[in-house]
């Protein structure tokens, strides 16, 4: 089985396993106690904190270990917002932040009546620094920007945005969960969060760095541990293993980044050649070296993931077809790209070239099999002369609305129109994307009974 989903969670690194087993015998005692066992435990904790701070690029007394990356995000945002409540209650985030950031933003709105501005992204998933800077206001208490996107791998211009925030005296929190294993985050950020299981450490360990000078008021009952920012007894063996694995993957990062980038480049180039009607998404250059995402027309995302699983490949998807909500990934929606049949491949360290080649051999058959079962059209056009057609796809999940559109599109002459009735939110992305891939004209949408009418004109 080839595991190609380290963007979700990486397998435990061998160094982490060794460090965990070794520290179980030394790190079980209370590090706040002065007896021998406590001194051994606090020595392990302090050594781990110094090593983690060096990897992050901060002082040891600026770094807190938390129970998870999500906890680090939530406590970091809440503490920074509370610390700057006299400045205001305005929060700025990008539209493609991790759900942990967006959930914390919603909680801030509900609890305080504060406002949140979502900065849009381009079709590659990146913010423009000047657009982000325009969102900052006199009452902005905090800004948030990920270092790299979890779903498509696009790297954000953190250094430029951090400089814009610094010039306006606004602290910037960076979610570095996906990138920290590859290197430190550049720029004058104020707060940073990360999660150990993303780089091969054990689950249940997060990092929160808060620079000196940042106003920060921890939320919740006071606790004497971790500067009051992460209450409860520290899991010292897991912390030691997390930091050991971070140092280990950093030691491999330079060489592995070059090797995995070449493998990802091969996937990016070969998938559109091997599989018709595919859109590769994310920035082709400014991206994480191990991650690639693409979307396939006329494909149910869940069915494709099951087909690849049966073929021996574990991958992920942001398609609405893999959920029960009929709502596509907020990242794909913000980018305005095709969402149906979405596949995210994220390669672990040491992935053999042969496994990537085998994936490229398996993928075309998996896609064509799913398309055949869904009754997707084989040809792009069919004879016909009706000046306009209406397709009723109400109650049908992606990719069925687009498949139904494609089936009848050849039945209208050049200049004719097809109107698709759909109540699937994914259609708002996928029908315009189909038009772009087919060179047809998307006329827009308008309300319809029980759904939305999407109108397409045939131009060729």
Coordinates of C-alpha atoms in Angstrom, one line a residue:
X1 CA 0.0 0.0 0.0
X2 CA 1.4 3.4 -1.0
X3 CA 0.5 6.1 1.5
X4 CA 0.3 9.4 -0.3
X5 CA -1.5 11.6 2.3
X6 CA 1.1 13.1 4.6
X7 CA -0.6 16.5 4.3
X8 CA -3.2 14.9 6.6
X9 CA -0.8 13.1 8.9
X10 CA 2.7 11.7 8.3
X11 CA 3.7 8.2 9.5
X12 CA 5.7 8.2 12.8
X13 CA 9.3 9.0 11.9
X14 CA 11.8 6.3 13.1
X15 CA 13.7 8.9 15.1
X16 CA 10.4 9.9 16.8
X17 CA 9.7 6.2 17.7
X18 CA 13.2 5.8 19.2
X19 CA 13.0 9.1 21.1
X20 CA 9.5 8.2 22.4
X21 CA 10.6 4.9 23.7
X22 CA 13.8 6.2 25.3
X23 CA 12.0 9.2 27.0
X24 CA 9.2 7.0 28.5
X25 CA 11.7 5.9 31.2
X26 CA 13.0 9.4 32.0
X27 CA 10.1 11.9 31.2
X28 CA 7.2 10.5 33.2
X29 CA 7.7 12.7 36.4
X30 CA 6.3 16.1 37.1
X31 CA 8.9 18.7 35.8
X32 CA 7.7 21.2 38.4
X33 CA 9.1 19.1 41.2
X34 CA 12.6 19.4 42.7
X35 CA 13.5 15.8 43.3
X36 CA 15.6 13.7 41.0
X37 CA 12.9 12.4 38.8
X38 CA 11.4 15.9 38.4
X39 CA 14.8 17.3 37.5
X40 CA 15.3 14.7 34.8
X41 CA 11.9 15.4 33.4
X42 CA 12.4 19.2 33.3
X43 CA 15.8 18.7 31.7
X44 CA 14.2 16.8 28.9
X45 CA 11.5 19.4 28.5
X46 CA 13.9 22.3 28.4
X47 CA 16.2 20.6 26.0
X48 CA 13.2 19.9 23.7
X49 CA 12.0 23.5 24.0
X50 CA 15.5 24.9 23.0
X51 CA 15.7 22.6 20.0
X52 CA 12.1 23.4 18.9
X53 CA 12.8 27.1 19.3
X54 CA 15.9 26.9 17.1
X55 CA 13.9 25.1 14.4
X56 CA 11.1 27.7 14.6
X57 CA 13.4 30.7 14.8
X58 CA 12.4 32.1 18.1
X59 CA 13.6 32.2 21.7
X60 CA 12.9 29.2 24.0
X61 CA 10.8 31.4 26.4
X62 CA 8.6 32.4 23.4
X63 CA 7.6 28.8 22.6
X64 CA 4.8 26.8 24.2
X65 CA 4.0 23.1 23.7
X66 CA 0.2 22.6 23.3
X67 CA -2.0 19.4 23.1
X68 CA -2.4 19.8 19.3
X69 CA -2.0 22.2 16.4
X70 CA -5.6 23.1 16.5
X71 CA -5.3 24.0 20.2
X72 CA -2.3 26.1 19.3
X73 CA -4.3 28.0 16.7
X74 CA -7.3 28.5 18.9
X75 CA -5.3 29.6 22.0
X76 CA -3.0 31.8 19.9
X77 CA -5.8 33.6 18.2
X78 CA -7.9 34.0 21.4
X79 CA -4.9 35.2 23.4
X80 CA -3.8 37.7 20.8
X81 CA -7.3 39.1 20.2
X82 CA -7.9 39.4 24.0
X83 CA -4.5 41.1 24.5
X84 CA -5.3 43.7 21.9
X85 CA -9.0 44.2 22.7
X86 CA -8.4 47.9 23.4
X87 CA -7.2 48.3 19.8
X88 CA -10.3 46.8 18.4
X89 CA -12.1 43.6 17.5
X90 CA -11.3 43.4 13.8
X91 CA -9.7 40.2 12.5
X92 CA -8.2 39.6 9.1
X93 CA -7.7 36.1 7.6
X94 CA -7.2 34.7 4.1
X95 CA -10.1 32.9 2.5
X96 CA -8.1 29.7 2.3
X97 CA -7.0 29.3 5.9
X98 CA -7.2 26.0 7.7
X99 CA -10.6 25.3 9.2
X100 CA -9.1 25.7 12.7
X101 CA -8.4 29.4 11.9
X102 CA -11.8 29.9 10.3
X103 CA -13.6 28.2 13.2
X104 CA -11.8 30.5 15.7
X105 CA -12.7 33.5 13.6
X106 CA -16.4 32.5 13.7
X107 CA -16.2 32.0 17.5
X108 CA -14.6 35.5 17.8
X109 CA -17.5 37.0 15.9
X110 CA -20.1 35.3 18.0
X111 CA -18.5 35.8 21.4
X112 CA -17.4 39.5 21.0
X113 CA -19.4 40.9 18.1
X114 CA -16.1 41.5 16.3
X115 CA -15.8 41.6 12.6
X116 CA -13.8 39.3 10.3
X117 CA -12.4 40.3 6.8
X118 CA -11.5 37.4 4.5
X119 CA -8.9 38.4 2.0
X120 CA -9.5 36.7 -1.4
X121 CA -7.0 34.7 -3.3
X122 CA -6.1 34.3 -6.9
X123 CA -6.7 31.1 -9.0
X124 CA -3.5 29.6 -7.6
X125 CA -4.7 30.1 -4.0
X126 CA -2.4 32.9 -3.0
X127 CA -3.2 36.3 -1.5
X128 CA -1.8 39.5 -3.0
X129 CA 0.3 41.3 -0.4
X130 CA -1.2 44.7 -1.4
X131 CA -4.8 43.3 -1.2
X132 CA -4.0 41.9 2.3
X133 CA -2.5 45.2 3.4
X134 CA -5.7 47.0 2.2
X135 CA -7.8 44.9 4.6
X136 CA -5.9 46.1 7.7
X137 CA -7.7 48.8 9.7
X138 CA -7.1 51.0 12.7
X139 CA -9.1 48.6 14.8
X140 CA -7.5 45.4 13.5
X141 CA -6.4 43.4 16.5
X142 CA -4.9 40.4 14.6
X143 CA -4.1 39.1 11.2
X144 CA -3.7 35.4 10.2
X145 CA -2.0 33.9 7.2
X146 CA -0.9 30.3 6.6
X147 CA 2.6 29.7 5.3
X148 CA 1.4 27.1 2.8
X149 CA -2.0 25.8 1.9
X150 CA -3.1 22.4 3.3
X151 CA -5.0 21.4 0.2
X152 CA -3.2 22.7 -2.9
X153 CA 0.3 23.4 -1.5
X154 CA 0.5 27.0 -2.6
X155 CA 3.0 29.0 -0.6
X156 CA 1.8 32.4 0.7
X157 CA 3.9 35.7 0.6
X158 CA 4.3 35.6 4.3
X159 CA 7.3 37.9 4.5
X160 CA 5.6 40.7 2.4
X161 CA 2.4 40.4 4.4
X162 CA 4.3 40.4 7.7
X163 CA 6.1 43.6 6.7
X164 CA 2.7 45.2 5.9
X165 CA 1.4 44.2 9.2
X166 CA 4.5 45.4 11.1
X167 CA 4.2 48.8 9.4
X168 CA 0.6 49.0 10.8
X169 CA 1.5 47.6 14.2
X170 CA -0.7 44.6 13.7
X171 CA 0.5 41.2 14.9
X172 CA 0.5 38.4 12.3
X173 CA -0.2 34.8 13.3
X174 CA 1.2 32.2 10.8
X175 CA -0.2 28.7 10.6
X176 CA 3.0 26.8 9.7
X177 CA 1.6 23.3 10.1
X178 CA 2.3 22.2 6.5
X179 CA 5.6 23.9 6.0
X180 CA 7.6 23.8 9.2
X181 CA 9.1 20.4 8.5
X182 CA 10.7 21.9 5.3
X183 CA 12.2 24.9 7.0
X184 CA 11.6 28.0 9.1
X185 CA 9.1 30.7 8.1
X186 CA 10.7 33.8 6.9
X187 CA 9.5 37.3 7.8
X188 CA 8.7 39.3 10.9
X189 CA 5.7 37.2 12.0
X190 CA 4.4 37.7 15.6
X191 CA 2.8 34.4 16.4
X192 CA 3.3 30.9 14.8
X193 CA 1.6 27.6 15.2
X194 CA 2.4 24.1 14.1
X195 CA 1.4 20.4 14.6
X196 CA 3.9 17.6 15.1
X197 CA 1.9 14.8 13.3
X198 CA 2.3 16.8 10.1
X199 CA 6.1 16.1 10.1
X200 CA 6.2 12.6 11.5
X201 CA 6.0 13.3 15.2
X202 CA 3.3 11.8 17.5
X203 CA -0.2 13.2 17.4
X204 CA -1.1 15.3 20.4
X205 CA 1.7 17.8 20.3
X206 CA 1.4 21.3 18.9
X207 CA 3.7 24.4 19.0
X208 CA 2.7 28.0 19.7
X209 CA 5.3 30.7 19.5
X210 CA 4.5 34.2 20.7
X211 CA 7.2 36.8 20.1
X212 CA 8.2 39.1 23.0
X213 CA 6.4 42.4 22.8
X214 CA 3.2 40.9 21.4
X215 CA 0.2 41.7 23.7
X216 CA -1.2 38.3 24.7
X217 CA -3.8 37.4 27.4
X218 CA -4.3 33.7 27.8
X219 CA -8.0 32.7 27.9
X220 CA -9.5 30.3 30.4
X221 CA -8.5 29.5 34.0
X222 CA -4.9 30.4 34.9
X223 CA -2.4 27.6 35.0
X224 CA 1.3 27.6 36.0
X225 CA 2.5 25.4 33.2
X226 CA 3.6 26.5 29.7
X227 CA 3.4 30.2 30.6
X228 CA -0.4 29.8 31.2
X229 CA -1.0 29.2 27.5
X230 CA -1.5 25.4 27.6
X231 CA -2.9 24.2 30.9
X232 CA -2.3 20.6 32.1
X233 CA 0.5 18.2 32.6
X234 CA 2.9 18.1 29.7
X235 CA 3.3 14.9 27.7
X236 CA 7.1 15.0 27.9
X237 CA 7.8 11.8 26.0
X238 CA 5.6 12.9 23.1
X239 CA 7.2 16.4 23.1
X240 CA 10.7 14.9 23.0
X241 CA 9.7 12.6 20.1
X242 CA 8.0 15.5 18.3
X243 CA 11.1 17.7 18.4
X244 CA 13.5 14.8 17.6
X245 CA 11.5 14.1 14.5
X246 CA 11.4 17.8 13.5
X247 CA 15.2 17.9 13.7
X248 CA 15.4 14.7 11.7
X249 CA 13.1 15.7 8.8
X250 CA 14.9 19.1 8.7
X251 CA 18.2 17.3 8.2
X252 CA 16.7 15.5 5.2
X253 CA 14.7 18.5 3.9
X254 CA 17.1 20.0 1.4
X255 CA 17.8 16.8 -0.5
X256 CA 14.3 15.4 -0.2
X257 CA 12.7 18.7 -1.4
X258 CA 14.7 18.5 -4.7
X259 CA 13.8 14.8 -5.2
X260 CA 10.1 15.0 -4.3
X261 CA 9.7 18.2 -6.3
X262 CA 10.9 16.3 -9.4
X263 CA 8.4 13.5 -8.7
X264 CA 5.6 16.0 -8.2
X265 CA 6.5 17.8 -11.4
X266 CA 6.2 14.5 -13.2
X267 CA 2.7 14.0 -11.8
X268 CA 1.7 17.6 -12.7
X269 CA 2.9 17.1 -16.3
X270 CA 1.8 13.5 -16.9
X271 CA -1.7 13.5 -15.3
X272 CA -3.2 15.9 -18.0
X273 CA -1.5 13.8 -20.7
X274 CA -2.8 10.5 -19.4
X275 CA -6.3 11.5 -18.3
X276 CA -8.5 13.8 -20.4
X277 CA -10.5 16.6 -18.9
X278 CA -8.2 17.3 -15.9
X279 CA -7.3 20.6 -14.2
X280 CA -4.1 20.7 -12.0
X281 CA -4.6 23.3 -9.3
X282 CA -2.3 25.3 -7.1
X283 CA 0.8 27.4 -8.0
X284 CA 3.2 25.5 -10.3
X285 CA 6.2 27.2 -8.8
X286 CA 5.6 28.7 -5.3
X287 CA 4.4 25.5 -3.7
X288 CA 5.4 22.8 -1.2
X289 CA 7.7 20.3 -2.9
X290 CA 5.7 17.1 -2.0
X291 CA 2.1 18.1 -2.8
X292 CA 0.0 18.2 -5.9
X293 CA -3.7 18.5 -6.4
X294 CA -5.8 17.9 -9.5
X295 CA -9.5 17.7 -10.4
X296 CA -11.2 15.4 -12.9
X297 CA -14.4 16.3 -14.8
X298 CA -17.2 13.8 -14.7
X299 CA -15.8 12.0 -11.6
X300 CA -17.3 11.4 -8.2
X301 CA -14.5 12.1 -5.8
X302 CA -15.5 9.5 -3.2
X303 CA -15.8 6.8 -5.9
X304 CA -12.3 7.7 -7.3
X305 CA -10.7 7.6 -3.8
X306 CA -12.2 4.1 -3.3
X307 CA -10.9 3.0 -6.7
X308 CA -7.4 4.2 -5.9
X309 CA -7.6 2.7 -2.4
X310 CA -8.4 -0.7 -4.0
X311 CA -5.4 -0.2 -6.3
X312 CA -3.2 0.4 -3.3
X313 CA -3.0 4.1 -3.0
X314 CA -4.1 6.3 -0.1
X315 CA -4.9 9.8 -1.3
X316 CA -7.2 12.7 -0.1
X317 CA -9.8 14.9 -1.7
X318 CA -11.4 18.3 -1.2
X319 CA -14.3 17.5 -3.5
X320 CA -17.9 17.9 -2.3
X321 CA -18.5 14.5 -3.7
X322 CA -16.7 13.0 -0.8
X323 CA -18.9 14.7 1.8
X324 CA -22.6 14.6 2.7
X325 CA -22.9 18.4 2.6
X326 CA -22.8 18.9 -1.2
X327 CA -20.5 21.8 -0.4
X328 CA -17.0 21.8 -2.0
X329 CA -13.9 22.6 -0.1
X330 CA -13.7 26.3 1.0
X331 CA -10.2 26.4 -0.5
X332 CA -11.3 25.2 -4.0
X333 CA -14.3 27.5 -3.8
X334 CA -12.2 30.5 -2.9
X335 CA -9.9 29.7 -5.8
X336 CA -12.8 29.3 -8.2
X337 CA -11.4 26.0 -9.6
X338 CA -13.0 22.7 -10.6
X339 CA -14.0 20.8 -7.5
X340 CA -15.4 17.5 -8.8
X341 CA -13.1 14.5 -8.8
X342 CA -10.6 16.3 -6.7
X343 CA -7.4 14.4 -5.7
X344 CA -4.7 15.5 -3.4
X345 CA -1.4 13.6 -3.5
X346 CA 1.2 14.4 -0.8
X347 CA 4.3 12.2 -0.9
X348 CA 6.1 11.1 2.3
X349 CA 9.8 11.4 2.7
X350 CA 11.6 8.6 0.9
X351 CA 8.8 7.9 -1.6
X352 CA 10.4 5.6 -4.3
X353 CA 10.2 6.8 -7.9
X354 CA 8.6 3.5 -8.9
X355 CA 5.6 4.1 -6.6
X356 CA 4.9 7.4 -8.5
X357 CA 5.2 5.6 -11.8
X358 CA 2.8 2.9 -10.6
X359 CA 0.3 5.6 -9.5
X360 CA 0.5 7.1 -13.0
X361 CA -0.2 3.7 -14.5
X362 CA -3.2 3.1 -12.2
X363 CA -4.9 6.5 -12.3
X364 CA -6.2 6.5 -15.9
X365 CA -8.0 3.2 -15.5
X366 CA -9.4 4.3 -12.1
X367 CA -10.8 7.6 -13.6
X368 CA -12.2 6.0 -16.7
X369 CA -13.9 3.2 -14.6
X370 CA -15.6 5.8 -12.4
X371 CA -16.7 7.8 -15.5
X372 CA -18.1 4.7 -17.1
X373 CA -20.1 3.8 -14.1
X374 CA -21.5 7.4 -13.9
X375 CA -22.5 7.3 -17.6
X376 CA -20.1 10.2 -18.5
X377 CA -20.0 11.2 -22.2
X378 CA -17.4 9.7 -24.3
X379 CA -17.5 12.3 -27.1
X380 CA -17.5 16.0 -26.7
X381 CA -20.2 16.8 -29.3
X382 CA -23.3 15.1 -30.8
X383 CA -25.4 16.2 -33.7
X384 CA -28.5 18.2 -33.0
X385 CA -30.3 21.4 -33.7
X386 CA -32.3 22.5 -30.7
X387 CA -31.6 26.2 -30.1
X388 CA -31.8 25.8 -26.3
X389 CA -32.1 22.9 -23.8
X390 CA -32.9 22.7 -20.1
X391 CA -31.2 20.1 -17.9
X392 CA -32.9 19.2 -14.7
X393 CA -30.2 18.1 -12.2
X394 CA -32.0 19.1 -9.0
X395 CA -31.2 16.7 -6.2
X396 CA -28.2 15.3 -7.9
X397 CA -24.7 15.5 -6.4
X398 CA -21.5 16.4 -8.3
X399 CA -20.4 15.4 -10.8
X400 CA -23.8 14.5 -12.2
X401 CA -24.9 18.1 -13.1
X402 CA -21.8 18.6 -15.3
X403 CA -22.2 15.1 -16.8
X404 CA -25.8 15.9 -17.8
X405 CA -24.6 19.2 -19.3
X406 CA -21.9 17.5 -21.3
X407 CA -24.3 14.8 -22.6
X408 CA -26.7 17.2 -24.2
X409 CA -24.3 20.1 -25.1
X410 CA -23.7 18.7 -28.6
X411 CA -27.4 18.8 -29.1
X412 CA -27.5 22.6 -29.5
X413 CA -26.1 24.5 -32.4
X414 CA -23.3 27.1 -32.2
X415 CA -25.0 30.1 -30.5
X416 CA -27.5 27.8 -28.7
X417 CA -27.7 27.6 -24.9
X418 CA -28.1 25.0 -22.2
X419 CA -29.5 25.8 -18.8
X420 CA -28.7 23.5 -15.9
X421 CA -31.0 23.5 -12.9
X422 CA -29.0 22.4 -9.8
X423 CA -29.2 22.7 -6.1
X424 CA -25.6 21.3 -5.6
X425 CA -23.3 24.1 -4.4
X426 CA -20.4 22.5 -6.3
X427 CA -22.1 23.4 -9.6
X428 CA -21.3 27.0 -9.0
X429 CA -17.6 26.1 -9.4
X430 CA -17.8 23.2 -11.8
X431 CA -20.0 24.5 -14.6
X432 CA -17.9 27.7 -15.1
X433 CA -14.8 25.5 -14.9
X434 CA -16.2 23.1 -17.5
X435 CA -16.9 26.1 -19.8
X436 CA -13.3 27.3 -19.4
X437 CA -11.9 23.8 -20.2
X438 CA -14.2 23.4 -23.2
X439 CA -13.8 27.0 -24.5
X440 CA -17.6 27.6 -24.2
X441 CA -19.3 30.8 -22.8
X442 CA -20.6 30.8 -19.3
X443 CA -23.5 33.2 -19.1
X444 CA -24.0 33.3 -15.4
X445 CA -26.6 32.1 -13.0
X446 CA -30.0 33.2 -11.8
X447 CA -32.4 31.9 -9.1
X448 CA -34.8 29.1 -10.0
X449 CA -37.4 27.0 -8.2
X450 CA -35.6 24.9 -5.6
X451 CA -32.2 25.7 -6.9
X452 CA -30.1 27.8 -9.3
X453 CA -30.2 28.0 -13.1
X454 CA -26.7 28.0 -14.7
X455 CA -26.6 29.1 -18.3
X456 CA -24.0 28.1 -20.9
X457 CA -23.8 29.2 -24.6
X458 CA -22.1 27.1 -27.2
X459 CA -19.5 29.0 -29.1
X460 CA -17.7 26.2 -31.0

